[in-house]
Amino acid sequence: MEVISSAFKTGEAIPKKYTCDDMDISPPLTFKDIPKGAISLALIADDPDAPGGIWVHWLVWNIDPSVNEISQGEEVRGIKGRNDFGRLTYGGPCPPRGTHRYYFKLYALDKQLDLKKGSTKKDLVKAMEGHIIEEAQLMGIYTR
């Protein structure tokens, strides 16, 4: 399984328009080689370099496994979790200063998750335990 973006490659800079310094829209993502046994997908975007610990930018689960692409700024069909901005939508890179890494993590799951809209990353990770068939990630950087 693989997550790629037409906007940046792994290890490259995330273009400004996908950050809080510009349009703050989600980047285009493509999912490749989703396992045949996947019942649902989950997506987590976070920043492990935030001063107070990992900062969550985007949470969506119960995405249909037939979805293989998310266009830039597209509202992903699935259940949305609350990010650390307090929103149920994508929140782009917005580091205080310096270079931060941003991970877009995709999980193929063997079931639909029984989690309410607005749940946290901690809730999502716990619900996924024992149900991850495969995972993949894309990492981009952003500097202020």
Tab-separated table of C-alpha atoms in Angstrom:
chain	number	residue	atom	x	y	z
A	1	MET	CA	0.000	0.000	0.000
A	2	GLU	CA	1.236	3.493	-0.761
A	3	VAL	CA	0.202	7.131	-0.181
A	4	ILE	CA	1.487	9.686	-2.680
A	5	SER	CA	0.726	13.290	-3.582
A	6	SER	CA	1.063	15.159	-6.852
A	7	ALA	CA	1.860	18.275	-4.765
A	8	PHE	CA	5.001	16.962	-3.012
A	9	LYS	CA	7.081	13.813	-2.646
A	10	THR	CA	8.167	12.177	0.604
A	11	GLY	CA	10.686	14.398	2.359
A	12	GLU	CA	9.906	17.442	0.209
A	13	ALA	CA	8.371	20.753	1.229
A	14	ILE	CA	4.588	20.943	1.389
A	15	PRO	CA	3.476	23.831	-0.854
A	16	LYS	CA	2.335	26.931	1.036
A	17	LYS	CA	-1.247	26.773	-0.252
A	18	TYR	CA	-1.838	23.657	1.880
A	19	THR	CA	-0.800	25.506	5.058
A	20	CYS	CA	-2.303	28.088	7.408
A	21	ASP	CA	-0.107	30.697	5.694
A	22	ASP	CA	-2.265	30.525	2.560
A	23	MET	CA	-5.429	28.602	1.541
A	24	ASP	CA	-5.209	25.926	4.293
A	25	ILE	CA	-6.724	23.256	2.026
A	26	SER	CA	-5.857	19.575	2.063
A	27	PRO	CA	-3.306	18.385	-0.495
A	28	PRO	CA	-4.210	15.917	-3.231
A	29	LEU	CA	-3.571	12.336	-2.107
A	30	THR	CA	-3.551	9.084	-4.048
A	31	PHE	CA	-3.842	5.665	-2.404
A	32	LYS	CA	-2.280	2.724	-4.237
A	33	ASP	CA	-2.490	-1.036	-3.733
A	34	ILE	CA	-5.236	-1.076	-1.088
A	35	PRO	CA	-5.388	-4.668	0.242
A	36	LYS	CA	-8.306	-6.711	-1.112
A	37	GLY	CA	-9.485	-7.613	2.401
A	38	ALA	CA	-9.845	-3.996	3.535
A	39	ILE	CA	-13.330	-3.108	4.787
A	40	SER	CA	-12.479	0.532	5.530
A	41	LEU	CA	-9.633	3.044	5.532
A	42	ALA	CA	-8.525	5.567	8.142
A	43	LEU	CA	-6.410	8.668	7.589
A	44	ILE	CA	-4.369	10.516	10.213
A	45	ALA	CA	-2.240	13.590	9.519
A	46	ASP	CA	-0.013	14.823	12.316
A	47	ASP	CA	3.140	16.741	13.243
A	48	PRO	CA	5.504	14.956	15.668
A	49	ASP	CA	7.743	18.035	15.926
A	50	ALA	CA	5.219	20.334	17.630
A	51	PRO	CA	6.611	21.869	20.850
A	52	GLY	CA	3.885	20.407	23.087
A	53	GLY	CA	3.956	16.921	21.551
A	54	ILE	CA	2.302	15.427	18.479
A	55	TRP	CA	-0.162	17.875	16.876
A	56	VAL	CA	-3.092	16.304	15.029
A	57	HIS	CA	-4.078	18.007	11.753
A	58	TRP	CA	-6.638	15.632	10.210
A	59	LEU	CA	-8.624	12.541	11.237
A	60	VAL	CA	-11.027	10.602	9.012
A	61	TRP	CA	-12.142	6.976	9.319
A	62	ASN	CA	-14.621	4.575	7.731
A	63	ILE	CA	-13.452	5.756	4.314
A	64	ASP	CA	-14.639	3.340	1.619
A	65	PRO	CA	-11.667	1.197	0.481
A	66	SER	CA	-12.612	1.836	-3.150
A	67	VAL	CA	-11.513	5.457	-2.662
A	68	ASN	CA	-8.103	5.756	-4.282
A	69	GLU	CA	-7.825	9.514	-4.578
A	70	ILE	CA	-8.647	12.658	-2.628
A	71	SER	CA	-8.508	15.844	-4.685
A	72	GLN	CA	-7.010	18.992	-3.188
A	73	GLY	CA	-9.449	20.586	-0.768
A	74	GLU	CA	-11.934	17.727	-1.162
A	75	GLU	CA	-14.193	16.855	1.744
A	76	VAL	CA	-13.370	13.198	2.378
A	77	ARG	CA	-16.359	10.892	2.749
A	78	GLY	CA	-16.051	9.168	6.084
A	79	ILE	CA	-16.403	10.026	9.753
A	80	LYS	CA	-14.370	13.030	10.848
A	81	GLY	CA	-12.478	13.320	14.092
A	82	ARG	CA	-11.554	16.465	16.000
A	83	ASN	CA	-8.061	17.748	15.238
A	84	ASP	CA	-5.931	19.774	17.642
A	85	PHE	CA	-7.268	23.012	16.132
A	86	GLY	CA	-10.659	21.896	17.493
A	87	ARG	CA	-12.057	21.367	13.984
A	88	LEU	CA	-13.543	18.382	12.161
A	89	THR	CA	-11.791	19.354	8.934
A	90	TYR	CA	-8.226	19.439	7.655
A	91	GLY	CA	-5.944	21.935	9.384
A	92	GLY	CA	-2.750	22.568	7.463
A	93	PRO	CA	0.813	22.933	8.695
A	94	CYS	CA	1.149	25.958	10.959
A	95	PRO	CA	4.368	25.533	12.956
A	96	PRO	CA	5.486	28.259	15.370
A	97	ARG	CA	8.958	28.335	13.760
A	98	GLY	CA	11.524	26.055	12.236
A	99	THR	CA	11.095	22.959	10.094
A	100	HIS	CA	8.434	20.420	11.021
A	101	ARG	CA	7.591	17.020	9.556
A	102	TYR	CA	3.985	16.235	8.618
A	103	TYR	CA	2.885	12.626	8.243
A	104	PHE	CA	-0.160	11.570	6.228
A	105	LYS	CA	-0.827	8.019	7.467
A	106	LEU	CA	-3.250	5.658	5.773
A	107	TYR	CA	-4.543	2.508	7.464
A	108	ALA	CA	-6.381	-0.366	5.766
A	109	LEU	CA	-8.708	-1.953	8.321
A	110	ASP	CA	-10.590	-5.239	8.498
A	111	LYS	CA	-13.779	-3.564	9.794
A	112	GLN	CA	-15.798	-0.361	9.999
A	113	LEU	CA	-15.018	1.452	13.239
A	114	ASP	CA	-17.737	2.178	15.774
A	115	LEU	CA	-16.518	5.668	16.671
A	116	LYS	CA	-18.581	8.832	16.915
A	117	LYS	CA	-17.917	11.932	14.835
A	118	GLY	CA	-15.571	14.250	16.734
A	119	SER	CA	-13.579	11.480	18.422
A	120	THR	CA	-9.874	12.092	19.049
A	121	LYS	CA	-6.739	10.496	17.627
A	122	LYS	CA	-6.339	8.571	20.881
A	123	ASP	CA	-9.854	7.121	20.426
A	124	LEU	CA	-9.131	6.271	16.788
A	125	VAL	CA	-5.811	4.562	17.505
A	126	LYS	CA	-7.427	2.480	20.256
A	127	ALA	CA	-10.341	1.477	17.989
A	128	MET	CA	-7.910	0.414	15.230
A	129	GLU	CA	-5.899	-1.881	17.526
A	130	GLY	CA	-5.914	-5.428	16.166
A	131	HIS	CA	-7.718	-4.359	12.966
A	132	ILE	CA	-4.899	-2.887	10.859
A	133	ILE	CA	-4.250	-4.986	7.755
A	134	GLU	CA	-1.664	-2.641	6.288
A	135	GLU	CA	-0.442	0.933	6.673
A	136	ALA	CA	1.446	3.474	4.597
A	137	GLN	CA	2.582	7.048	5.026
A	138	LEU	CA	3.699	10.138	3.183
A	139	MET	CA	5.893	12.698	4.959
A	140	GLY	CA	6.304	16.300	3.912
A	141	ILE	CA	8.036	19.189	5.623
A	142	TYR	CA	7.117	22.823	6.174
A	143	THR	CA	9.332	25.620	7.472
A	144	ARG	CA	8.422	29.016	8.892
